Every structure is written in structure tokens, then in C-alpha cells.
PDB file of C-alpha atoms (C1' of nucleotides) in Angstrom:
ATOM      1  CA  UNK P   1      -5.869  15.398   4.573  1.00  0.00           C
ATOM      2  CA  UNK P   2      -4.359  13.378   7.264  1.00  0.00           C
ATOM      3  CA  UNK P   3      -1.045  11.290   7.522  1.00  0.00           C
ATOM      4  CA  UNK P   4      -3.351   8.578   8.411  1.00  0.00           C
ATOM      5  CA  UNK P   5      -6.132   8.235   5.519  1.00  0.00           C
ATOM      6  CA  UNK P   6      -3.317   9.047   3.399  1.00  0.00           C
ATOM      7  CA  UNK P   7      -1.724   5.856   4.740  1.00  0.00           C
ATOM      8  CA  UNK P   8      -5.059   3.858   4.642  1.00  0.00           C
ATOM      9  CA  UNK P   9      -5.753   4.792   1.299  1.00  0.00           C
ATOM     10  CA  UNK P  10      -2.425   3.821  -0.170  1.00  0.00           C
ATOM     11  CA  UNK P  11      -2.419   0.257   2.199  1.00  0.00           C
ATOM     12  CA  UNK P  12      -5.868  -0.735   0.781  1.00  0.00           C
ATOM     13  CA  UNK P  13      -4.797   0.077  -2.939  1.00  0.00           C
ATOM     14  CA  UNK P  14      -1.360  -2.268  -2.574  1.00  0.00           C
ATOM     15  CA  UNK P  15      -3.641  -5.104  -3.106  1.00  0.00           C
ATOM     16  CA  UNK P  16      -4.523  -6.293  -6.982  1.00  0.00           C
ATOM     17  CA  UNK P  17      -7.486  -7.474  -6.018  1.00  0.00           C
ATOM     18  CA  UNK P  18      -8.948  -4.608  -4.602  1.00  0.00           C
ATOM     19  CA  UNK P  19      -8.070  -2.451  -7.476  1.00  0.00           C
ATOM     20  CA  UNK P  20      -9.515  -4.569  -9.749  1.00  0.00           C
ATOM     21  CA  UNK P  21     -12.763  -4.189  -7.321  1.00  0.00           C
ATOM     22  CA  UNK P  22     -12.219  -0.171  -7.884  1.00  0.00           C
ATOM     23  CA  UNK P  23     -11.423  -0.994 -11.573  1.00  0.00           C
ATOM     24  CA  UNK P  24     -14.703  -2.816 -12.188  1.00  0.00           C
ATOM     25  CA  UNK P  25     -17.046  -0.178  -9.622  1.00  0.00           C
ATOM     26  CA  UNK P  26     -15.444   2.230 -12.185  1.00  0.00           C
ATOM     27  CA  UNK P  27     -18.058   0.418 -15.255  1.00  0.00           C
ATOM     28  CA  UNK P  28     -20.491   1.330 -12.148  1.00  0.00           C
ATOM     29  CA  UNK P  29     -22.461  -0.563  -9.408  1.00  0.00           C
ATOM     30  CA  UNK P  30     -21.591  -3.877  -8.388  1.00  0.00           C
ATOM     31  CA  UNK P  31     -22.927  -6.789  -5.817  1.00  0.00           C
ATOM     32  CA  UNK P  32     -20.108  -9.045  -3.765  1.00  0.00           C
ATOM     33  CA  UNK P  33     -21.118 -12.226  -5.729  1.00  0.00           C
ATOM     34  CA  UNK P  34     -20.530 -10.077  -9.217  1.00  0.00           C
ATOM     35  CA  UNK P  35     -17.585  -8.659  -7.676  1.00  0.00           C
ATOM     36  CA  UNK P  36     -16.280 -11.905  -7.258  1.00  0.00           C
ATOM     37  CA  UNK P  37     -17.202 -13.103 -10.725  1.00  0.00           C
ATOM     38  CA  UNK P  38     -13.527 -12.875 -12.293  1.00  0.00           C
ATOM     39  CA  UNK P  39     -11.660 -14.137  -9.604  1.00  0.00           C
ATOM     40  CA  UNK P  40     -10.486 -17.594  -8.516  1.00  0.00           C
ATOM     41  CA  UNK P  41     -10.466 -16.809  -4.624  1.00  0.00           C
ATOM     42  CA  UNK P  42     -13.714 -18.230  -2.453  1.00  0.00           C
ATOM     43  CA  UNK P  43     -16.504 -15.426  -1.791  1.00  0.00           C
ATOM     44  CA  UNK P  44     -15.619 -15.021   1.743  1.00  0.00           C
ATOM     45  CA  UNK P  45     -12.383 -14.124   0.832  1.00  0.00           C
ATOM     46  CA  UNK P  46     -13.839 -11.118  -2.100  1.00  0.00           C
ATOM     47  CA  UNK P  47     -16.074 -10.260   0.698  1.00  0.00           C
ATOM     48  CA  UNK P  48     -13.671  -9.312   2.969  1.00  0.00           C
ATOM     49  CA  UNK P  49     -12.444  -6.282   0.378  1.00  0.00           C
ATOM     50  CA  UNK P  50     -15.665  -4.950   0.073  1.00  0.00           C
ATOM     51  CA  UNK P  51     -15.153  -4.018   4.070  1.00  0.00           C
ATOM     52  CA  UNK P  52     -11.799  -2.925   3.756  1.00  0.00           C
ATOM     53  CA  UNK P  53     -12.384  -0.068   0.991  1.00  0.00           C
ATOM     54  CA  UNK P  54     -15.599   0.790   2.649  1.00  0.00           C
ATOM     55  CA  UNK P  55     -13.005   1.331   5.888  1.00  0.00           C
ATOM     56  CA  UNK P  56     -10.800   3.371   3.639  1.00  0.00           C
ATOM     57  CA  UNK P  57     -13.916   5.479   2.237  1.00  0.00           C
ATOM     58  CA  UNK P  58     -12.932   3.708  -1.337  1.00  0.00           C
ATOM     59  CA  UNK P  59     -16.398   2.822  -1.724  1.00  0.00           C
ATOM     60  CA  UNK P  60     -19.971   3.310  -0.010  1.00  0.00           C
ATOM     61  CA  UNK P  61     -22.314   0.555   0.055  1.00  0.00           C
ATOM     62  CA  UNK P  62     -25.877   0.368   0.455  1.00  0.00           C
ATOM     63  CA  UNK P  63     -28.430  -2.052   0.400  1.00  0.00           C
ATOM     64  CA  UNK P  64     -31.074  -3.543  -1.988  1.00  0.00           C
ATOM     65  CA  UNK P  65     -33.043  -6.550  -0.184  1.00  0.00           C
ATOM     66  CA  UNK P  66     -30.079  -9.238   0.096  1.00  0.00           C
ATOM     67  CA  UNK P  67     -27.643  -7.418  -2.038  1.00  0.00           C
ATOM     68  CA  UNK P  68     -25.297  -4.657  -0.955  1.00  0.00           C
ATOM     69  CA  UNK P  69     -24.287  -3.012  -4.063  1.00  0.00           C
ATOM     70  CA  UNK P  70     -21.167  -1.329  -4.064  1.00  0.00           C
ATOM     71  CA  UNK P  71     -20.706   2.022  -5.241  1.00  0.00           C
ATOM     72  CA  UNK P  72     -16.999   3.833  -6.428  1.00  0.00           C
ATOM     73  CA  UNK P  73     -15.948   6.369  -3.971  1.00  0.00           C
ATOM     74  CA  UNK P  74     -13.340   8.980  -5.572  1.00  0.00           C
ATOM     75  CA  UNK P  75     -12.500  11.174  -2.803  1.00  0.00           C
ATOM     76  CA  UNK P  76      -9.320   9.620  -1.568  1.00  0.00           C
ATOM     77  CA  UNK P  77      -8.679   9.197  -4.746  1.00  0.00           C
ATOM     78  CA  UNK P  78      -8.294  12.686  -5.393  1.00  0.00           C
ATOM     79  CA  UNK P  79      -6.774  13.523  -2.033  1.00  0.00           C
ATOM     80  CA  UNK P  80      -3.985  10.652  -3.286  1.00  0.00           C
ATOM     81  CA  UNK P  81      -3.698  12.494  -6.412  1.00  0.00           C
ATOM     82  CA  UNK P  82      -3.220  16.046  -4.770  1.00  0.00           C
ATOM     83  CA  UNK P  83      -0.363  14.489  -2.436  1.00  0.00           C
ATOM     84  CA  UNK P  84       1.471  13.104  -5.888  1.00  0.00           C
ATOM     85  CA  UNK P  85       1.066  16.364  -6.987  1.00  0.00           C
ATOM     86  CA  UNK P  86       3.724  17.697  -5.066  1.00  0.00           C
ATOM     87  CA  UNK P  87       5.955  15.582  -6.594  1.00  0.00           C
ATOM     88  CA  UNK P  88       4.817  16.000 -10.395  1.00  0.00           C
ATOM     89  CA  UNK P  89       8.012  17.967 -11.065  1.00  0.00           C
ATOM     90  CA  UNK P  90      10.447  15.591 -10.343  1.00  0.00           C
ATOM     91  CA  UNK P  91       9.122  13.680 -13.077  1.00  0.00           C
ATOM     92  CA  UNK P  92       8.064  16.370 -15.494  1.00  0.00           C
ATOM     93  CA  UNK P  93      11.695  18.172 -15.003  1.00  0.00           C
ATOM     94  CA  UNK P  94      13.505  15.127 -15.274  1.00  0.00           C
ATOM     95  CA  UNK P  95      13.383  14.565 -19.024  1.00  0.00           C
ATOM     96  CA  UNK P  96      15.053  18.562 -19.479  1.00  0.00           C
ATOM     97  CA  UNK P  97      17.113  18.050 -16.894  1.00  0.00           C
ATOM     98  CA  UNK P  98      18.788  14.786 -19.013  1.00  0.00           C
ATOM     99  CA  UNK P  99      18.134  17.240 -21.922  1.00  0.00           C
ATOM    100  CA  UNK P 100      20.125  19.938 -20.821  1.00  0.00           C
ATOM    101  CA  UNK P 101      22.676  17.982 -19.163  1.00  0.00           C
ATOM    102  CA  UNK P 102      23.589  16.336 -22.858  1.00  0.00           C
ATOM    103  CA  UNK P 103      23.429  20.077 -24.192  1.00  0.00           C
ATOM    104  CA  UNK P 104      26.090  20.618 -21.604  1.00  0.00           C
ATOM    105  CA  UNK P 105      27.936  17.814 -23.170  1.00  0.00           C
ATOM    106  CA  UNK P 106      27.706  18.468 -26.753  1.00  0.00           C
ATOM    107  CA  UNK P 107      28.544  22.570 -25.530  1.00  0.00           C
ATOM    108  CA  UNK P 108      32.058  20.749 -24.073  1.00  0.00           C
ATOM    109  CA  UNK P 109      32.707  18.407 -26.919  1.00  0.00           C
ATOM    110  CA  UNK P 110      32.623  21.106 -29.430  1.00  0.00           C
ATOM    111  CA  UNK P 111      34.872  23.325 -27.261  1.00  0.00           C
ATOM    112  CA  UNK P 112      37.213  20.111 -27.367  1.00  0.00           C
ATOM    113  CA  UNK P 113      36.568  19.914 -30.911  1.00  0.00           C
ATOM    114  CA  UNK P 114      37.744  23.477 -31.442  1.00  0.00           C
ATOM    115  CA  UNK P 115      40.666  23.223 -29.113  1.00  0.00           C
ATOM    116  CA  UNK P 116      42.134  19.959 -30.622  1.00  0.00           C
TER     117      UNK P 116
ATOM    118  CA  UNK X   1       3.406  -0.611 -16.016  1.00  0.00           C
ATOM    119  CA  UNK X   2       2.853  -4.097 -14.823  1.00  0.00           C
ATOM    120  CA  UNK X   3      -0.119  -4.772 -11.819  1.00  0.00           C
ATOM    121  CA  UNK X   4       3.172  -6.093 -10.017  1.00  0.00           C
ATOM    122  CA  UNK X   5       5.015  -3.068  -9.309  1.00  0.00           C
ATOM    123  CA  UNK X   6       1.851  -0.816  -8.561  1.00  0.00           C
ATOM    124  CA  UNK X   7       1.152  -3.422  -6.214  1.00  0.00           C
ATOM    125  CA  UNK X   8       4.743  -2.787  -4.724  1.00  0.00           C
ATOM    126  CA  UNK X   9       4.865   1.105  -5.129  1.00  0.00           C
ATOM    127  CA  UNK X  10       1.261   1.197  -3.247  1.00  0.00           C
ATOM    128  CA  UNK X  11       2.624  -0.847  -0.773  1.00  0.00           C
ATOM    129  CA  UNK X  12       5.885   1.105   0.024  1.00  0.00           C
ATOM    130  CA  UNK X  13       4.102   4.550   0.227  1.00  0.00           C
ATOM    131  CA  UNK X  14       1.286   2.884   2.415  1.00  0.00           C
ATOM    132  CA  UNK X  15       4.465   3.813   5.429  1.00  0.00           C
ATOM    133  CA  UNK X  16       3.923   6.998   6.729  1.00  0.00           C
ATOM    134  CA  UNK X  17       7.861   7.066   7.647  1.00  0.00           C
ATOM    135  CA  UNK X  18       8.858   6.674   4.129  1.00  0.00           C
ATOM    136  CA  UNK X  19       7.081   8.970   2.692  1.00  0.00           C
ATOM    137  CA  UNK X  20       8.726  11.252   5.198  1.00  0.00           C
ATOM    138  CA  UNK X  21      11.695  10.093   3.808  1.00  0.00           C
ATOM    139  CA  UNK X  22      11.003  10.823   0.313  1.00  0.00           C
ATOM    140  CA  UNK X  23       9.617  14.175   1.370  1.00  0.00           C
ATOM    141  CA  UNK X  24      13.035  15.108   2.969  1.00  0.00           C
ATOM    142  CA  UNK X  25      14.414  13.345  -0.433  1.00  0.00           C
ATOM    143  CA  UNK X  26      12.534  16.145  -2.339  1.00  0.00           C
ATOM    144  CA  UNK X  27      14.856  18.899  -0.611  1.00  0.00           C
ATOM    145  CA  UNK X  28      17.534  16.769  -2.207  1.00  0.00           C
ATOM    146  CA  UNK X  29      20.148  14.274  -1.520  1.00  0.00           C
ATOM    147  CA  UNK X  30      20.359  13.144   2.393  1.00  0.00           C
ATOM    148  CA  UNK X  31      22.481   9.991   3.690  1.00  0.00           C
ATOM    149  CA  UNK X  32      20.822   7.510   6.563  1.00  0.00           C
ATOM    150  CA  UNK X  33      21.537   9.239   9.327  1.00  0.00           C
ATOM    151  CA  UNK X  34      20.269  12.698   7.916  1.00  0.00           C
ATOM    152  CA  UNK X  35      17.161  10.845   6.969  1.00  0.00           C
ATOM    153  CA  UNK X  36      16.999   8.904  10.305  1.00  0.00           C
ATOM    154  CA  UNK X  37      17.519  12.790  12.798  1.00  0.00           C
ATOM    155  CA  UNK X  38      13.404  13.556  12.396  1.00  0.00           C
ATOM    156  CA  UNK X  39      12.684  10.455  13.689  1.00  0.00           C
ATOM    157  CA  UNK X  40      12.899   8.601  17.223  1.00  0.00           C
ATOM    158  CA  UNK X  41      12.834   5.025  16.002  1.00  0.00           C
ATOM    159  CA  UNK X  42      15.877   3.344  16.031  1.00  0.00           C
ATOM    160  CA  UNK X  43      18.770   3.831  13.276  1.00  0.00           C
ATOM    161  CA  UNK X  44      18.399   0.096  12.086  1.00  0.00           C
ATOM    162  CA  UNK X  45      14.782   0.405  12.066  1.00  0.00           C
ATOM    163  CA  UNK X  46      14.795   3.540   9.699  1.00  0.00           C
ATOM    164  CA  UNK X  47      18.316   1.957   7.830  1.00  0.00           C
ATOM    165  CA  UNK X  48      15.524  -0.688   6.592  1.00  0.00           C
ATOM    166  CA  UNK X  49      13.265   1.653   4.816  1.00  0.00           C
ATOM    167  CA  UNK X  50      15.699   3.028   2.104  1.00  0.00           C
ATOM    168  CA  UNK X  51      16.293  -0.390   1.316  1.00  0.00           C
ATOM    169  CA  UNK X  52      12.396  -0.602   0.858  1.00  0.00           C
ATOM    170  CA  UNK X  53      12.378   2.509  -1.164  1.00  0.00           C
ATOM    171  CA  UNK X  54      14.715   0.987  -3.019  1.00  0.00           C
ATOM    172  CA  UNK X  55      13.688  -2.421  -3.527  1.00  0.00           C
ATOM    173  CA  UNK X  56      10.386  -0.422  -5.184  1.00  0.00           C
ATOM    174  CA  UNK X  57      12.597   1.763  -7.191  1.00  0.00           C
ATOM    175  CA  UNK X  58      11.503   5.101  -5.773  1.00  0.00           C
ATOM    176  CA  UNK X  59      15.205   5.952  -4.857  1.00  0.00           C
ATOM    177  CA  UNK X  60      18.217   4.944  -6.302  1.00  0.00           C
ATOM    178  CA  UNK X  61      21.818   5.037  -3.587  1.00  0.00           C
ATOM    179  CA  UNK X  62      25.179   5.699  -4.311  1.00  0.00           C
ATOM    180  CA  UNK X  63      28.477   5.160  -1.889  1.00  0.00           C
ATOM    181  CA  UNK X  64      30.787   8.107  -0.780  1.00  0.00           C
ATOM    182  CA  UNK X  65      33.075   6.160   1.761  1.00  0.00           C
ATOM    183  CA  UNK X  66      31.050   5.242   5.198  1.00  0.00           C
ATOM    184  CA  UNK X  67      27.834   7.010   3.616  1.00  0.00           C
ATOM    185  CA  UNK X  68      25.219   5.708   1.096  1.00  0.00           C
ATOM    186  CA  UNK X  69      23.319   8.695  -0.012  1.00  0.00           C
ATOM    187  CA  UNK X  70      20.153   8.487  -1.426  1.00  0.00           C
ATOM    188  CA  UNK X  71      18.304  10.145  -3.800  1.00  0.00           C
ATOM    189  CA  UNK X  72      14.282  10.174  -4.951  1.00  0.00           C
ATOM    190  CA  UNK X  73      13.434   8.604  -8.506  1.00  0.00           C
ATOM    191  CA  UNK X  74      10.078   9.749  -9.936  1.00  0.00           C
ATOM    192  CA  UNK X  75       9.037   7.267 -12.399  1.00  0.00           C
ATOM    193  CA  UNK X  76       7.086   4.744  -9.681  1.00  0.00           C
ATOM    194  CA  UNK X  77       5.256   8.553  -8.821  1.00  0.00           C
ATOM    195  CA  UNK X  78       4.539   8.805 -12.269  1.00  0.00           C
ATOM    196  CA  UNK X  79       3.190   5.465 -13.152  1.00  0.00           C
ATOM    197  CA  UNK X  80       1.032   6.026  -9.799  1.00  0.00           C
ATOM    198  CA  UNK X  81      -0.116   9.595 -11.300  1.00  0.00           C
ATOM    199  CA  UNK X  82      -0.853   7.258 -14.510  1.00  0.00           C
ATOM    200  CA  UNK X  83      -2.547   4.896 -12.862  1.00  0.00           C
ATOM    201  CA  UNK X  84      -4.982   7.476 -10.718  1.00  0.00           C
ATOM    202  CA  UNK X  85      -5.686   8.941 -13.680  1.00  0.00           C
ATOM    203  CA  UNK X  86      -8.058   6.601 -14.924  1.00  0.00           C
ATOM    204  CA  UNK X  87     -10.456   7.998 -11.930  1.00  0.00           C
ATOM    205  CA  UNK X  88     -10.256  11.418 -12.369  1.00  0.00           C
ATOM    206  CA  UNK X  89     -13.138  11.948 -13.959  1.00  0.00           C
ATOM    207  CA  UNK X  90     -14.564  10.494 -11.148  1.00  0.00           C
ATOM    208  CA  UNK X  91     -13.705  13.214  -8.757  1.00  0.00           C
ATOM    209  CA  UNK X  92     -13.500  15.564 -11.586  1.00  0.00           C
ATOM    210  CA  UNK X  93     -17.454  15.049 -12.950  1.00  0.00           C
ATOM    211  CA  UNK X  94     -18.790  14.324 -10.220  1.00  0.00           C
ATOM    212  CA  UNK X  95     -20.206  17.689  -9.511  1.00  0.00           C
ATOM    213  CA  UNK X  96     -20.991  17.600 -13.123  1.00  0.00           C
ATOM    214  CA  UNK X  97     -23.075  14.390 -12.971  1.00  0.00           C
ATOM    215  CA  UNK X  98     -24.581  15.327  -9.794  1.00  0.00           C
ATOM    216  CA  UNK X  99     -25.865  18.813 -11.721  1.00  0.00           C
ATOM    217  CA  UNK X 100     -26.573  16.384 -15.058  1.00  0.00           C
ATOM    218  CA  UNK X 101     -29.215  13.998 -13.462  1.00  0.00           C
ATOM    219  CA  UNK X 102     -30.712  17.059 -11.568  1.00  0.00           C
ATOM    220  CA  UNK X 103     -31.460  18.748 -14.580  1.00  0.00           C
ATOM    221  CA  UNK X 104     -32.393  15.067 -16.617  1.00  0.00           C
ATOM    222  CA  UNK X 105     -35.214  14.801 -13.173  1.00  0.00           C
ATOM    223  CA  UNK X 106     -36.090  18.826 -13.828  1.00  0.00           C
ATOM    224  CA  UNK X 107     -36.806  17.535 -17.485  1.00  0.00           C
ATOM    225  CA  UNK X 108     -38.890  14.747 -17.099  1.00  0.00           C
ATOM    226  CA  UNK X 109     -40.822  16.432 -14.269  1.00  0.00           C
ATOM    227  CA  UNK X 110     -41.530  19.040 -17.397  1.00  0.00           C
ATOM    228  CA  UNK X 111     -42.540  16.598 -19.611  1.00  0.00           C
ATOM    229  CA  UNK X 112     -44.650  14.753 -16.739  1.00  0.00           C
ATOM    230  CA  UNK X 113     -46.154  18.257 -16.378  1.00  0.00           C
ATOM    231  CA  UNK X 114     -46.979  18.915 -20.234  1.00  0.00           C
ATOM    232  CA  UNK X 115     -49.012  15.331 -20.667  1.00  0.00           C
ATOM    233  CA  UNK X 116     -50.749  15.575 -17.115  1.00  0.00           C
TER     234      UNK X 116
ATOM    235  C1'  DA A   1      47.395  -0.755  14.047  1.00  0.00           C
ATOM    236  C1'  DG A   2      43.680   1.289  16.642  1.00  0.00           C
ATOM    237  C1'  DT A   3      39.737   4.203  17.094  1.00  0.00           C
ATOM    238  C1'  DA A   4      35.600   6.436  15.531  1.00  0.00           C
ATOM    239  C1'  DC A   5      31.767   6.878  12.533  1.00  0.00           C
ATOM    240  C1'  DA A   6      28.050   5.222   9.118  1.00  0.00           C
ATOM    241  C1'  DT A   7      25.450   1.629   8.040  1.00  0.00           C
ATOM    242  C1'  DT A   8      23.848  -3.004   7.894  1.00  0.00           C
ATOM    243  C1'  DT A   9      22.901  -7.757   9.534  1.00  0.00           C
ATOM    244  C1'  DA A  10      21.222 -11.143  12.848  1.00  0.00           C
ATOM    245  C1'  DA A  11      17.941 -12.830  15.847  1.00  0.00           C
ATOM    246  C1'  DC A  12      13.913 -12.041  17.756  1.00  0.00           C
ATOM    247  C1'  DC A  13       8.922 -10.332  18.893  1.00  0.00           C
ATOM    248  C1'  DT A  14       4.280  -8.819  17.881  1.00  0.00           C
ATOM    249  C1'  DA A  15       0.585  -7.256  14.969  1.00  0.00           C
ATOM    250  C1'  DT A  16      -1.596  -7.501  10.715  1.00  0.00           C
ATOM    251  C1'  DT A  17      -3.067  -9.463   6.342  1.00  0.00           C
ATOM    252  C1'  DA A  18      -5.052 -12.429   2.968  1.00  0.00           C
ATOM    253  C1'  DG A  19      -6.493 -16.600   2.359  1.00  0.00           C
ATOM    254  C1'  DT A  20      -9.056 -21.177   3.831  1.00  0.00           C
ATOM    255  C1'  DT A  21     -13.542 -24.038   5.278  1.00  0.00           C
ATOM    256  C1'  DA A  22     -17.653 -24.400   8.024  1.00  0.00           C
ATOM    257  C1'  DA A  23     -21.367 -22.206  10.105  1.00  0.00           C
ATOM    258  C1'  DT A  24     -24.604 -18.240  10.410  1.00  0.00           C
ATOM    259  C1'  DT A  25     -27.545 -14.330   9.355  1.00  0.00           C
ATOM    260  C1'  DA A  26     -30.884 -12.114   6.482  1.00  0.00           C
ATOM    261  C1'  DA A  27     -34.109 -11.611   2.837  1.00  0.00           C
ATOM    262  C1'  DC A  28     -36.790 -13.253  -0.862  1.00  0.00           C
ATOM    263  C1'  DT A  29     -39.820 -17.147  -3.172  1.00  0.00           C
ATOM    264  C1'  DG A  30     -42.916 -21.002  -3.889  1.00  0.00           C
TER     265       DG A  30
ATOM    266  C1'  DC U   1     -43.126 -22.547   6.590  1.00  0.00           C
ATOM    267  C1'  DA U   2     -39.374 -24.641   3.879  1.00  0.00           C
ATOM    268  C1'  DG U   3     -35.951 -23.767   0.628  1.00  0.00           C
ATOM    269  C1'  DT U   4     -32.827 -20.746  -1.931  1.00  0.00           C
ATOM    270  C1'  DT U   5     -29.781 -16.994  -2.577  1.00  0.00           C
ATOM    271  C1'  DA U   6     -26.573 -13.199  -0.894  1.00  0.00           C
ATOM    272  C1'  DA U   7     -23.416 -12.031   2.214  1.00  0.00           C
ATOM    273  C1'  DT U   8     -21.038 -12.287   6.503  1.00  0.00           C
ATOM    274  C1'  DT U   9     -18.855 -14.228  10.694  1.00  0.00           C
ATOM    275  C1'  DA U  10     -15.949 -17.543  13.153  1.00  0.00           C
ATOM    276  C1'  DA U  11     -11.910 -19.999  13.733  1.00  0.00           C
ATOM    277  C1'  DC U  12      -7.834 -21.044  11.941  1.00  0.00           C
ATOM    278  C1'  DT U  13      -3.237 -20.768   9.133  1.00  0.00           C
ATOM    279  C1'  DA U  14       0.893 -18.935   6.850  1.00  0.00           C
ATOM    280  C1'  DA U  15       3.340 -15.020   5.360  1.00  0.00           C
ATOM    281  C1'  DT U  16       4.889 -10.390   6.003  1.00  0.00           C
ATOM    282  C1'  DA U  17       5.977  -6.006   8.154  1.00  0.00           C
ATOM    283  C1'  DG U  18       8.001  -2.985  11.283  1.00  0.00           C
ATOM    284  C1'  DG U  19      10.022  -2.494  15.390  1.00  0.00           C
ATOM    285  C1'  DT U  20      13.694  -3.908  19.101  1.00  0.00           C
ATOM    286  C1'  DT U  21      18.831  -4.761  20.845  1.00  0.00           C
ATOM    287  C1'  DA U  22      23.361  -6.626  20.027  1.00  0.00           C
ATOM    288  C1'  DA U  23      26.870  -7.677  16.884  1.00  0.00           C
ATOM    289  C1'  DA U  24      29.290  -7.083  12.478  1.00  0.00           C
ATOM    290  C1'  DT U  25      31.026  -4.637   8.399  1.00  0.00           C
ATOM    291  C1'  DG U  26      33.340  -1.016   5.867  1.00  0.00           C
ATOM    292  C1'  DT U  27      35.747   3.307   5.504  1.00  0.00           C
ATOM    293  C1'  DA U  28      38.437   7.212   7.204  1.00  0.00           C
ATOM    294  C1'  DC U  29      41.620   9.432  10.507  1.00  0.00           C
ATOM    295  C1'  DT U  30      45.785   9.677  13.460  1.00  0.00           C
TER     296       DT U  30
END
DNA sequence: AGTACATTTAACCTATTAGTTAATTAACTG
DNA sequence: CAGTTAATTAACTAATAGGTTAAATGTACT
């Protein structure tokens, strides 16, 4: 995957209301005015997200008379997932890291023990 | 994790440039100008993304005299990871469901053909 | 004290973003 | 055909981001 739609991907998601757009395509297929449903902002406004995760291949769209239900797309999804991967360890290892570092300390504190 | 600081973690990753930076920060600790040598913007123009990748918490910085090294902290990466995982069945079943309503169509075509 | 190095701040510029209201397009319905 | 509903476009605004160059800060070295 490219620098770019990596980029794209992770701009489009920094905004709430667009993952609550993703969040509710998750129950399944939506229209803009249900979309817009739970927030306060004006319909042109929702609209404009729609367009912006179709851009980012977030969602795919199609159309149904005057409605242009909007459908979950995961694949950048996964292709954000498989770049976090690479840094899964610094977050899995951390924890023994602190573990073994506070081994380290007890191992010195009962050599002071002994010595004193 | 509050919709606040995904918001902010999104947002700070959306930068191709830092998430250069945190790459290099993988290899381990690396002061500004270190992290600055790959690239050919200017040094105050890459001296403001640590304090971005700061500001989101995905590195912390200590001082050794004229240098401010920093160093990559996991836990935004990990409430991301948390965070995507809510889709992965998405991207992991979609095959799956693709295979599922095939064989739900294959059925009812058999049915269709037993009363017809 | 004076110089060199690492980094940041200040002041500025330009592009982009997310919202607004008003107007428009497109499709169905009576 | 007139009216209604769904969605978008147009024109505008305010805030933010990421870059620039020049100046300032902080620390070490001699």
C-alpha cells in the first residue's frame, strides 16, 4: 500500500463525524438523510463526508432512485491495520519489559538485603 | 479511550513525515537532528513535528544537554489497533459472507427447483 | 567570556478543512 | 405537470496545518 492512501485513510478517519458514519455503515446500509439522523450539523454539511470516504475508498455508494445508499468499505481498513501491525510489539513487549525491569529491581534489592 | 484523542492520534499519523519519524523511532531513540537527516525540509519545519507527536502522546522526550531525544510510546498505537478492531470482521468475513449468500442463492434456486 | 552546536520561537504565507445558507439537480408521486 | 423528497453544488467564512526564513534560547567547550 502506498504512503499516500495510507495518509488519506488516516486524514479522513481524524474526523468524529466520519467515524461515526463508518460506525453506523458498520449496522449496514445507510442513505445521507439517515446518516445525518444523529447529528446536529445541517445535511449539506453530513453530505460532504459521504464524498470524502468515498475519495478515501472508506465506502462505495450506489444508487436507488433518489437515494445513494452508502455501503462500509473495509479495505483500508485492513491495509491501516497491517501498517499498525508493525508496531504491535512495542505495545505487547512493553508490559514484560516493565515486568522484567522490576525483576531486575527486586534481583538488586535482595542482593542489598543480603549484603547489609 | 475517549473519541477525543482518536480524533488526535488519527490526525497526527494522517503526516506522512511523522510517521517516518516514528518509523526511525522504532530503531530506537534518535534526537531532532537525527530525525530531521532523511528529510530535505527545513530543521524548524521537522523540529515542529515531535512536538506534534508529542502533543498526541505517541512519543515521550527527555533532555541530555543541547539534545532532546525522543522516544516512541505505543499506547495511542494500541488504542488505534483497539479501535480498528471493531471492523475486522469486516475485512476478515468478507470472503466468508461473499461465499455465505452464494450458497443461501444456490439454496433457494434448489428449493425454486423442487416446487417448479 | 566567546564560540559552536542543538533546538525552538516568531512572523509570515498558502492550502485545506469543516461548517454555514441559499440555490440547484434529480427522481418519484398525485 | 406541479409538488415533494433526496442529495448536491455554490459561495462564503473561520480555523488549522505545514512550510518558509530570521532571530532567540540553552548548553557545552576552550
Amino acid at each position: 500500500m502506498s504512503t499516500g492512501s495510507l495518509s488519506i485513510t488516516l486524514a479522513t478517519l481524524a474526523d468524529p463525524t466520519r467515524r461515526a458514519i463508518l460506525a453506523q455503515l458498520a449496522q449496514g446500509e445507510a442513505t445521507v438523510t439517515e446518516l445525518a439522523e444523529p447529528f446536529e450539523i445541517s445535511l449539506p454539511a453530513v453530505s460532504k463526508h459521504p464524498k470524502v470516504l468515498e475519495r478515501a475508498h472508506l465506502i462505495t455508494r450506489s444508487r436507488d432512485a433518489q437515494w445513494r445508499p452508502c455501503c462500509l468499505n473495509p479495505e483500508p481498513l485492513k491495509d491501516l491495520a497491517d501498517w499498525l501491525e508493525h508496531y504491535r510489539q512495542f505495545w505487547e513487549h512493553s508490559f514484560d519489559r516493565l515486568d522484567e525491569y522490576l525483576q531486575e529491581l527486586q534481583a538488586q534489592e535482595s542482593q542489598q538485603d543480603g549484603k547489609d
